XYZ file of C-alpha atoms in Angstrom:
707
model
C 40.151 32.798 17.755
C 42.121 36.440 17.210
C 45.560 36.510 15.254
C 47.124 37.156 18.230
C 45.781 34.148 20.011
C 48.335 31.778 20.301
C 48.845 28.187 21.874
C 51.325 25.163 22.424
C 49.597 22.211 21.364
C 51.793 20.536 23.834
C 50.039 22.413 26.203
C 46.830 22.070 25.638
C 46.755 18.462 24.326
C 44.348 16.073 26.185
C 43.724 18.892 29.035
C 40.157 17.717 28.757
C 40.890 14.309 29.086
C 40.792 12.285 32.806
C 43.996 10.254 31.125
C 46.638 8.164 32.876
C 48.622 11.033 33.863
C 45.553 12.652 35.416
C 44.999 9.344 37.327
C 48.475 9.139 38.416
C 48.509 12.273 39.662
C 45.319 12.588 41.573
C 44.198 8.904 42.701
C 46.269 7.310 45.600
C 48.779 4.770 44.491
C 46.664 1.703 45.417
C 43.693 3.015 43.682
C 45.440 3.791 40.746
C 47.214 -0.120 40.948
C 43.737 -1.676 41.301
C 42.411 0.391 38.560
C 45.024 -0.547 35.861
C 44.702 -4.242 36.917
C 40.909 -3.757 35.761
C 41.957 -1.898 32.355
C 44.975 -4.717 31.729
C 43.820 -7.833 33.191
C 40.529 -7.819 33.217
C 39.818 -7.932 37.114
C 36.622 -6.939 38.442
C 36.214 -3.407 39.787
C 35.001 -3.240 43.297
C 32.577 -0.489 44.605
C 35.005 0.710 47.386
C 37.864 1.800 44.421
C 35.273 2.732 42.214
C 34.093 5.625 44.967
C 37.425 6.906 45.039
C 37.810 7.292 41.093
C 34.474 8.781 40.913
C 35.436 11.291 43.845
C 38.633 12.566 42.046
C 36.938 12.436 38.667
C 33.686 14.502 40.066
C 36.584 16.916 41.351
C 38.414 17.482 38.350
C 35.902 17.818 36.188
C 34.022 20.368 38.427
C 37.523 22.430 38.220
C 37.045 22.185 33.906
C 33.641 24.047 34.787
C 31.349 20.775 34.653
C 28.301 21.053 36.347
C 26.540 17.260 35.035
C 27.800 14.049 33.944
C 26.813 11.763 31.736
C 27.632 8.248 30.212
C 28.435 8.508 26.721
C 27.512 5.522 24.500
C 27.143 4.337 20.949
C 23.721 2.813 20.111
C 22.826 1.189 17.074
C 21.941 4.721 15.521
C 24.786 5.893 13.858
C 25.153 8.372 16.370
C 26.459 8.782 20.058
C 23.913 9.015 23.251
C 23.588 10.410 26.535
C 21.525 11.400 29.470
C 22.746 14.407 31.745
C 22.751 14.398 35.386
C 23.890 17.073 37.516
C 26.651 16.499 40.600
C 24.082 17.950 42.778
C 22.299 15.727 45.530
C 19.468 16.547 48.136
C 19.245 19.867 49.635
C 20.560 20.306 52.704
C 18.972 22.247 55.979
C 20.813 25.144 55.418
C 19.640 25.311 51.890
C 22.615 24.447 50.160
C 23.635 21.487 48.250
C 26.798 19.107 47.930
C 28.147 18.371 44.777
C 28.423 14.399 44.798
C 29.012 11.422 42.513
C 29.627 7.916 43.735
C 31.332 4.865 41.969
C 27.706 3.001 41.459
C 26.947 6.263 39.276
C 30.452 5.871 37.685
C 29.838 2.251 36.992
C 26.149 2.019 35.898
C 23.300 3.770 34.598
C 19.703 2.689 33.385
C 18.726 4.352 30.100
C 15.722 3.411 28.093
C 16.583 0.857 26.025
C 13.249 0.497 24.364
C 13.673 3.633 22.657
C 16.915 2.926 20.665
C 17.010 0.408 17.571
C 17.175 -3.420 19.438
C 15.865 -5.815 16.572
C 13.535 -6.798 18.718
C 15.725 -7.315 21.563
C 13.447 -5.221 23.610
C 9.827 -4.440 23.654
C 8.309 -0.927 24.769
C 7.111 -2.648 27.908
C 10.195 -3.963 28.567
C 12.556 -0.467 29.067
C 15.383 -1.391 30.705
C 18.822 -1.215 29.914
C 22.279 -0.487 31.160
C 25.519 1.644 30.589
C 28.354 0.577 31.794
C 31.413 2.362 32.307
C 34.304 1.050 29.702
C 37.392 1.946 31.803
C 40.095 1.502 29.057
C 38.576 4.649 26.979
C 39.302 7.696 29.216
C 36.424 9.924 30.379
C 36.357 13.424 28.939
C 34.639 16.904 29.600
C 33.374 18.545 26.871
C 32.778 22.152 26.612
C 30.567 23.844 24.416
C 27.510 26.398 24.333
C 25.398 24.351 27.066
C 28.484 24.644 29.870
C 30.779 21.634 30.442
C 29.533 18.042 30.670
C 31.830 15.056 32.039
C 31.492 12.504 29.529
C 32.149 8.472 30.809
C 32.547 6.376 27.991
C 30.339 3.269 28.188
C 28.729 0.187 27.065
C 24.968 -0.386 26.617
C 23.460 -3.590 26.775
C 20.020 -4.769 27.527
C 18.558 -5.783 30.965
C 18.508 -9.852 29.822
C 22.603 -9.010 28.582
C 22.228 -8.813 24.671
C 24.595 -6.033 23.153
C 22.790 -2.738 22.107
C 25.700 -1.032 21.116
C 29.041 -0.906 19.235
C 31.149 -0.790 21.973
C 30.621 -3.938 23.393
C 30.926 -6.378 20.392
C 33.997 -4.462 19.527
C 35.408 -5.101 22.968
C 34.877 -8.729 22.955
C 36.320 -9.029 19.383
C 39.752 -7.111 20.908
C 39.469 -9.845 23.651
C 39.748 -12.675 21.343
C 42.232 -11.258 18.929
C 44.482 -10.808 22.106
C 44.097 -14.116 23.117
C 44.872 -15.676 19.779
C 47.581 -13.486 19.387
C 49.333 -14.299 22.431
C 48.606 -18.209 21.379
C 50.752 -17.308 18.217
C 53.423 -15.283 19.427
C 54.384 -17.776 22.399
C 54.795 -20.543 19.603
C 57.380 -18.426 17.951
C 59.017 -18.235 21.787
C 57.960 -14.608 22.757
C 57.538 -14.623 26.616
C 57.611 -10.968 27.372
C 54.473 -9.593 25.417
C 51.670 -9.980 28.036
C 48.826 -8.036 25.361
C 48.112 -7.838 21.921
C 45.995 -4.973 20.790
C 44.442 -3.713 17.468
C 45.573 -0.258 16.454
C 43.258 1.565 14.356
C 43.586 4.800 12.552
C 40.374 6.285 10.671
C 40.775 9.120 8.146
C 37.387 11.110 7.904
C 36.228 12.564 4.897
C 33.882 15.361 4.872
C 31.925 18.252 3.092
C 31.625 21.886 4.204
C 29.327 24.454 2.381
C 27.680 27.748 3.861
C 25.077 26.945 6.436
C 22.915 29.643 5.023
C 22.660 27.922 1.588
C 21.929 24.750 3.419
C 19.336 26.086 5.111
C 17.721 26.561 1.920
C 17.735 22.655 1.141
C 15.086 20.908 2.678
C 16.951 17.774 0.777
C 20.518 18.339 2.603
C 18.424 19.334 5.858
C 16.473 15.928 6.115
C 18.544 13.745 4.261
C 22.361 14.609 4.611
C 22.371 14.792 0.474
C 21.320 16.531 -2.210
C 18.062 14.727 -4.113
C 17.787 17.147 -7.317
C 20.577 19.316 -8.491
C 22.586 19.680 -12.203
C 26.000 20.069 -12.054
C 27.454 23.090 -12.841
C 29.983 23.860 -15.526
C 32.901 22.906 -13.598
C 33.517 20.089 -11.418
C 36.276 18.262 -10.402
C 37.799 17.805 -13.681
C 40.884 20.080 -13.456
C 42.131 18.368 -10.094
C 42.951 21.327 -8.944
C 41.176 21.271 -5.415
C 42.648 18.045 -4.183
C 45.967 19.186 -1.893
C 45.068 22.997 -3.281
C 45.559 25.806 -0.681
C 43.472 25.966 1.958
C 40.838 28.837 1.565
C 41.008 31.093 4.553
C 37.468 30.525 5.888
C 37.848 26.912 5.893
C 41.513 26.883 7.349
C 39.987 28.813 10.276
C 36.900 26.237 10.671
C 39.839 23.352 10.738
C 42.404 25.565 13.139
C 39.337 25.468 15.665
C 38.346 21.647 15.047
C 41.944 20.942 15.621
C 41.866 22.759 18.849
C 38.714 21.240 20.112
C 40.330 17.610 18.894
C 43.458 17.983 20.642
C 42.041 19.003 24.280
C 39.811 16.111 23.950
C 43.262 14.125 23.394
C 42.061 13.036 19.786
C 45.310 13.005 17.741
C 44.287 14.945 14.801
C 47.246 15.116 12.400
C 46.825 15.669 8.781
C 44.309 18.050 7.210
C 44.129 18.526 3.173
C 41.676 19.205 0.388
C 40.089 16.225 -1.039
C 38.913 15.486 -4.498
C 35.830 17.186 -5.117
C 34.899 20.836 -4.677
C 34.134 21.783 -0.998
C 35.670 18.155 -0.029
C 38.236 17.874 2.981
C 39.799 15.375 4.842
C 41.302 14.802 8.851
C 43.712 12.562 9.678
C 44.466 11.351 13.330
C 47.680 9.147 14.876
C 47.031 5.907 15.367
C 44.816 4.475 18.713
C 43.959 1.469 20.328
C 41.304 0.237 18.560
C 38.478 1.241 21.191
C 39.927 4.406 21.828
C 40.371 5.044 18.075
C 36.927 4.117 17.478
C 35.389 6.297 20.648
C 37.851 9.181 18.879
C 36.298 9.189 15.868
C 32.707 9.569 16.925
C 34.457 12.688 18.688
C 35.938 13.751 15.374
C 32.620 13.302 13.505
C 30.971 15.344 16.744
C 33.437 18.018 16.586
C 33.309 18.640 12.805
C 29.516 19.264 12.835
C 29.478 21.353 15.991
C 32.922 23.711 14.979
C 31.155 24.348 11.570
C 28.003 26.091 12.865
C 30.242 28.798 15.022
C 31.963 29.450 11.524
C 28.525 29.927 9.633
C 29.242 26.644 7.695
C 27.625 22.999 7.529
C 29.602 20.096 7.638
C 28.163 17.230 5.631
C 29.492 13.698 6.198
C 27.056 12.031 3.896
C 29.064 9.529 1.636
C 27.394 11.111 -1.463
C 25.991 14.390 -0.807
C 26.358 15.472 -4.540
C 25.758 13.613 -7.700
C 28.592 13.904 -10.412
C 31.757 14.510 -7.837
C 33.646 12.120 -5.630
C 31.704 10.969 -2.225
C 33.262 10.769 0.864
C 34.552 7.434 2.610
C 36.477 6.782 5.950
C 39.922 4.498 5.380
C 40.046 2.181 8.112
C 44.162 1.702 8.721
C 44.263 -1.535 10.832
C 47.351 -3.460 12.410
C 48.012 -5.349 15.344
C 50.599 -4.422 18.023
C 51.842 -5.749 21.209
C 52.238 -3.990 24.563
C 55.791 -3.637 24.204
C 55.952 -2.177 20.700
C 56.047 -5.311 18.546
C 54.008 -4.639 15.293
C 52.895 -8.308 13.744
C 52.132 -6.801 10.576
C 56.057 -4.894 10.191
C 57.621 -7.311 7.427
C 61.070 -6.154 7.946
C 63.811 -5.472 5.878
C 63.455 -9.157 4.246
C 59.871 -10.135 4.439
C 60.676 -13.418 3.063
C 62.925 -14.372 6.106
C 60.382 -12.998 8.541
C 58.510 -16.238 9.019
C 56.247 -15.127 12.099
C 55.027 -12.007 9.577
C 54.069 -14.516 6.184
C 52.136 -16.510 8.956
C 50.332 -13.598 10.123
C 49.979 -12.086 6.675
C 48.636 -15.638 5.082
C 46.087 -15.774 8.345
C 44.819 -13.013 7.347
C 44.540 -13.648 3.598
C 42.779 -16.571 4.855
C 40.695 -14.705 6.925
C 39.406 -12.014 4.182
C 38.989 -14.929 1.592
C 37.157 -17.114 3.711
C 34.644 -13.957 4.990
C 34.743 -11.712 2.565
C 30.738 -11.012 2.205
C 30.983 -10.625 5.779
C 33.838 -7.915 5.840
C 31.656 -6.385 2.781
C 28.322 -6.037 4.961
C 30.646 -4.357 8.016
C 30.845 -1.277 4.885
C 27.045 -1.466 4.177
C 25.383 1.733 4.376
C 22.695 3.320 2.501
C 24.871 6.284 1.495
C 27.807 3.907 0.488
C 25.982 2.017 -2.120
C 26.418 5.267 -4.015
C 30.116 5.028 -4.046
C 31.469 1.337 -3.934
C 32.464 0.624 -7.653
C 31.393 3.940 -8.704
C 35.171 4.586 -10.029
C 35.758 6.817 -6.768
C 36.066 4.399 -4.526
C 36.815 0.793 -4.440
C 34.861 -1.798 -5.851
C 32.133 -3.706 -3.931
C 34.391 -6.894 -4.656
C 36.432 -7.465 -1.816
C 40.363 -8.096 -2.363
C 43.620 -7.668 -0.483
C 46.552 -5.659 -2.697
C 49.829 -6.850 -1.639
C 52.211 -4.730 -3.770
C 55.298 -5.997 -5.755
C 57.170 -6.810 -2.819
C 55.115 -8.879 -0.516
C 53.577 -9.906 -4.041
C 56.664 -11.259 -5.487
C 56.971 -13.003 -1.726
C 53.658 -14.801 -2.142
C 54.292 -15.797 -5.701
C 57.619 -17.827 -4.490
C 55.811 -19.721 -2.138
C 53.007 -20.682 -4.593
C 54.867 -21.844 -7.232
C 58.074 -23.525 -5.747
C 57.233 -23.743 -2.087
C 59.978 -21.279 -0.617
C 60.136 -17.918 -0.627
C 64.183 -16.913 -1.423
C 64.315 -13.275 -1.781
C 62.665 -9.858 -1.385
C 62.281 -7.129 -4.305
C 64.336 -4.366 -2.689
C 63.311 -0.850 -3.458
C 65.188 1.416 -5.613
C 67.220 4.823 -5.917
C 64.401 7.201 -7.159
C 66.354 9.697 -9.731
C 64.705 13.142 -9.643
C 66.959 14.523 -12.676
C 67.524 17.699 -10.704
C 70.674 18.491 -9.267
C 69.546 20.358 -6.456
C 66.803 17.641 -5.316
C 68.805 14.800 -3.745
C 67.950 11.359 -4.926
C 66.494 9.210 -2.187
C 65.562 5.246 -1.944
C 61.792 4.678 -2.884
C 60.026 1.802 -1.354
C 59.943 -1.519 -2.683
C 56.349 -1.172 -3.605
C 53.849 1.471 -5.101
C 50.407 1.922 -3.654
C 47.265 1.018 -5.014
C 44.186 3.650 -4.610
C 41.562 1.045 -5.995
C 42.039 -1.663 -3.959
C 39.222 -2.216 -0.922
C 42.276 -3.598 1.552
C 45.561 -2.798 0.752
C 48.750 -3.674 2.403
C 50.550 -0.336 3.242
C 53.828 -1.159 4.488
C 53.214 -2.319 8.334
C 49.310 -2.007 8.185
C 45.971 -2.627 6.111
C 43.959 0.157 5.015
C 40.003 -0.716 4.523
C 39.225 1.474 2.243
C 35.343 0.564 2.119
C 33.905 2.317 5.404
C 31.514 5.132 4.808
C 32.177 8.578 5.844
C 29.154 8.886 8.119
C 29.443 5.414 9.413
C 31.072 4.004 12.655
C 34.119 2.162 12.181
C 33.311 -0.428 15.055
C 31.871 -2.659 12.738
C 34.379 -3.027 10.352
C 36.863 -3.632 13.149
C 34.577 -5.922 15.193
C 34.656 -8.268 11.835
C 38.458 -7.824 11.362
C 39.436 -8.631 14.944
C 37.014 -11.680 14.779
C 38.096 -13.415 11.427
C 41.744 -12.875 11.988
C 41.590 -14.106 15.888
C 39.709 -17.319 13.830
C 42.490 -17.885 11.697
C 45.295 -17.434 14.156
C 43.162 -19.755 15.956
C 42.808 -22.362 13.392
C 46.663 -21.680 12.910
C 47.834 -22.312 16.414
C 45.420 -25.408 16.614
C 47.637 -26.848 13.616
C 50.769 -26.086 15.194
C 50.615 -26.518 18.601
C 50.334 -30.411 17.810
C 53.064 -30.326 15.216
C 55.920 -32.609 16.392
C 58.386 -30.337 14.076
C 57.271 -26.790 14.246
C 59.573 -25.115 11.213
C 58.426 -27.703 9.222
C 54.749 -27.313 9.873
C 54.750 -23.470 10.046
C 56.596 -23.647 6.506
C 53.867 -25.951 5.372
C 51.185 -23.943 6.354
C 52.141 -20.584 5.042
C 52.259 -22.310 1.784
C 48.988 -23.808 2.071
C 47.419 -20.478 3.001
C 49.278 -18.945 0.089
C 47.806 -21.388 -2.508
C 44.276 -21.802 -1.179
C 43.935 -18.119 -0.751
C 45.725 -16.673 -3.387
C 42.406 -15.575 -5.458
C 41.698 -13.080 -2.904
C 44.966 -11.192 -4.138
C 44.613 -8.375 -6.506
C 47.361 -5.737 -7.801
C 46.177 -4.469 -10.066
C 42.889 -1.692 -11.248
C 39.801 -2.552 -9.388
C 37.966 0.221 -11.081
C 38.598 -1.549 -14.450
C 35.428 -3.930 -16.137
C 38.315 -6.638 -16.556
C 38.272 -7.161 -13.194
C 35.111 -7.642 -12.522
C 35.125 -10.184 -14.926
C 38.358 -11.521 -13.513
C 36.511 -11.958 -10.044
C 34.067 -13.475 -11.124
C 35.617 -15.897 -12.862
C 37.868 -16.366 -9.063
C 33.860 -16.838 -7.677
C 34.752 -13.558 -6.004
C 31.102 -12.057 -4.844
C 30.279 -8.361 -6.025
C 27.495 -7.350 -3.350
C 26.885 -3.836 -4.638
C 23.856 -3.181 -2.519
C 23.518 -2.601 1.380
C 20.194 -5.124 0.788
C 22.302 -7.603 -0.941
C 25.009 -7.311 1.729
C 23.280 -7.897 4.997
C 22.313 -11.860 4.989
C 26.170 -12.283 5.589
C 25.727 -11.485 9.105
C 23.854 -14.688 9.381
C 25.024 -16.596 7.203
C 26.410 -20.082 9.025
C 30.102 -19.164 8.880
C 29.722 -15.833 10.005
C 27.650 -17.355 13.174
C 30.077 -19.730 13.746
C 32.902 -17.631 14.097
C 30.967 -14.899 16.355
C 29.913 -17.734 18.464
C 33.138 -19.275 19.017
C 34.790 -16.121 20.538
C 31.441 -14.757 22.243
C 31.569 -11.658 19.978
C 27.958 -11.762 19.082
C 25.123 -14.643 19.822
C 23.230 -15.898 17.173
C 20.075 -13.444 18.341
C 21.745 -10.464 18.386
C 23.004 -11.224 15.016
C 19.641 -11.986 14.056
C 18.473 -8.136 15.838
C 21.159 -6.131 13.623
C 20.006 -7.705 10.608
C 16.567 -6.489 11.406
C 17.897 -2.967 12.158
C 19.614 -2.962 8.602
C 16.762 -3.707 6.540
C 14.628 -1.541 8.787
C 17.428 1.417 8.513
C 17.569 1.031 4.542
C 13.872 0.866 4.072
C 13.314 4.219 6.497
C 16.102 5.950 4.982
C 14.926 5.615 1.365
C 11.417 6.191 2.423
C 12.635 9.651 4.111
C 14.712 10.606 0.901
C 11.406 9.488 -1.267
C 8.979 11.620 0.583
C 11.339 14.552 0.901
C 11.373 14.543 -3.196
C 7.620 14.738 -3.026
C 7.750 17.647 -0.782
C 10.433 19.530 -2.775
C 8.961 18.516 -5.879
C 5.356 19.280 -5.029
C 5.937 22.495 -3.217
C 8.815 24.107 -4.184
C 10.028 22.867 -8.018
C 7.062 22.228 -9.963
C 4.982 25.905 -8.541
C 8.539 27.735 -9.745
C 8.503 26.110 -13.115
C 4.777 26.848 -13.330
C 5.527 30.474 -12.568
C 8.413 30.405 -15.385
C 6.145 28.725 -17.894
C 3.138 31.605 -17.028
C 5.502 34.204 -17.436
C 7.200 32.985 -20.722
C 3.928 32.827 -22.256
C 2.719 35.766 -21.082
C 5.892 37.728 -22.565
C 5.235 36.249 -25.798
C 1.584 37.624 -25.858
C 3.054 41.193 -24.820
C 5.554 40.756 -27.075
C 3.112 39.743 -30.122
C 0.717 42.777 -28.825
C 3.475 45.550 -28.902
C 5.198 43.988 -32.066
C 3.117 41.712 -34.107
C 6.160 41.230 -36.520
C 8.506 40.494 -33.796
C 10.290 36.773 -33.778
C 8.929 34.876 -30.659
C 10.604 31.373 -31.891
C 13.074 31.386 -29.065
C 10.727 31.896 -26.216
C 8.166 29.307 -28.012
C 10.903 27.177 -28.036
C 11.745 27.347 -24.459
C 8.110 26.983 -23.312
C 7.690 23.542 -25.228
C 10.615 22.278 -23.688
C 9.945 23.324 -20.220
C 6.385 22.317 -20.471
C 7.400 18.999 -21.776
C 9.651 18.395 -18.824
C 7.013 20.255 -16.318
C 4.788 17.345 -17.704
C 7.309 14.341 -17.153
C 8.111 15.629 -14.135
C 4.499 15.743 -12.398
C 3.743 12.276 -13.898
C 6.903 10.610 -11.975
C 6.201 12.877 -9.016
C 2.664 10.757 -8.968
C 4.502 7.257 -9.519
C 6.795 8.531 -6.693
C 3.677 9.218 -4.469
C 2.260 5.792 -5.343
C 5.133 3.533 -4.688
C 6.142 5.129 -1.638
C 2.368 4.619 -0.253
C 3.162 1.019 -1.146
C 6.464 0.589 0.153
C 5.635 2.442 3.867
C 2.379 -0.078 3.669
C 4.914 -3.584 3.555
C 5.859 -5.639 6.234
C 9.253 -4.651 7.746
C 12.437 -6.574 6.709
C 14.124 -8.010 3.517
C 11.866 -7.944 1.201
C 10.792 -4.011 2.053
C 14.035 -3.263 1.501
C 14.584 -4.912 -1.630
C 11.273 -2.966 -2.823
C 12.917 0.529 -1.859
C 15.933 -0.336 -3.682
C 14.449 -1.443 -6.671
C 11.361 0.613 -7.234
C 11.130 3.302 -4.976
C 14.854 4.132 -5.778
C 13.855 4.010 -9.784
C 11.318 6.421 -9.185
C 12.877 8.576 -7.700
C 15.643 8.717 -10.454
C 12.851 9.240 -12.562
C 11.536 12.264 -11.043
C 15.150 13.844 -10.887
C 15.775 13.554 -14.142
C 13.159 16.294 -15.369
C 13.593 18.279 -12.738
C 17.481 18.582 -13.252
C 16.676 19.421 -16.803
C 14.683 22.071 -15.473
C 17.125 23.506 -13.541
C 19.380 23.952 -16.560
C 16.362 26.352 -18.238
C 14.408 28.108 -15.676
C 15.826 31.476 -14.105
C 17.749 31.371 -11.190
C 15.963 33.768 -9.542
C 12.790 31.654 -9.854
C 14.522 28.338 -9.276
C 13.777 27.493 -5.408
C 17.449 26.651 -3.861
C 20.685 27.311 -4.753
C 22.410 25.409 -7.174
C 25.241 23.015 -7.034
C 27.739 25.667 -7.909
C 26.390 28.115 -5.303
C 26.784 25.155 -2.934
C 30.410 23.657 -3.576
C 32.157 26.754 -4.864
C 31.133 29.675 -3.153
C 32.156 28.730 0.726
């Protein structure tokens, strides 16, 4: 976009989305009404109505330049999937073709289910799978170098009905929390709210580097992170990148990202430099949980796609560079009614807001009882590099409430009554020209994995390249369960006011161990958490079994979110993903070390030895002790690297021969990763010795400072 090309965001926002305004304008009133009954009340969509919607959707998409349509779905690969079909039908007798799109084609697709991860649910000879239109998430037209494509968000399930994707269980969990939240609201006399929906705003962190340099790093190409690399003289020590002025090349990229996202109806709002050099963040406005998950997938795809247009590369890996902060994704979660009530809004006097206190203590109960499950929902191979590393929350689940709510809960625990709420005080700047203002009643805690931040909870554990579907599936389900158990008690109570008071106190006392308002990075907290009986699952491999723990199976089956079979399949996929990821990293290290680094170091040492002889020939009395010292040092490190390379080859080969499952994943975590670290150590030291012109790849300094 040139400097003269300006646009009004309001004019382009959602222009490529078949949203409610478009449907209201283009669909017959009866069709529009029926569709909303399907979306809001769960009624079945008849084929005649689907045909009308499909026709208007096709006409609208063709006006946008679309030639093809696709069922856009989210299999268990971590990315989206799609198969494109054109709108053309069979040629007519006059040689022309009709452009058609039927209700059946809109509602259902049939991709091959055996070629996606299924954890044994689908065998190669059992190929049939179905994609089913999710009418609650609007269709959109994606415009790129391939032209324009109508994308229809869909669920993906097997021929026998098991969920093979992220969307299906997410929507099941949303139904669960809707039903149980309405039960709770009715107990408090609310008869007007008809629907309760979890709202989500996922903040997205990412790195941007020069694409030409990226293409010179096989480790980045194959694994998304650097497997070798010595730290440059300067990293993030000066804290000068965080919120700093955005460089023009990055700003131009961000501008185009925003434009693409706004056209797709994604409410990209906040952008800034993050802590590490070359690291940035994009945050949207809240959306309904299902739509927010879809939008985050679109955000990640757009970040990568637009980067290529600018000669850049977007890295979504949680830890692309050792020694500087990695990237996460903060999942901001709240629960809202269709008539605008936020169940997590404490009001001006939280101690008097009984409904809020019940919701809050139910959430404490849910997090305490299912901490391992929530930890597992954020488990990712890349996230193992972050959690507990003083740059992300610890792997220990705890809840930060802040001063105001923490004080209210403490009153309930110690006296059984909450009689007051702390109020915000005036912040005096001490500068006459800057107005004083009222500050919040509580601070924020950046070290907490699950922090209350005013009218929402911020789950800060999620990895930057992960879908936010899984953590929200877990959150929705476990909170629905806590609401359900509370309602079971209160619906039978003869004195509701007394019963709800007693239940709030009971939950506050019983689950107080999960509340922690201190420094989550401190070693003292690790010890204190152990005393409280809170788990510290540092590795993805340790976290995975939580999915099939009896209490997890029970809560998921209670609300029909997952069957035990579906959970077992996901566990199998998780173990397999972990082992395969580390295996790819190990083989990449073997390839780079054997074909690039060791030959380069041999060239360097050979040249060094030759130069020593040359100098002596020319000037026998010359002092070559410096060259000799470098030769001895580099030769020793070369020998260490060669030995470590041989060991890595050996352990990786053993891992490949093992049967897939927990034992193989643990082997890769313990043996293969240790061998990888042993190879990296001498190589990174050699990078600090060998001439830059000889070293076979761009350095960290080249990658994170020269953008």
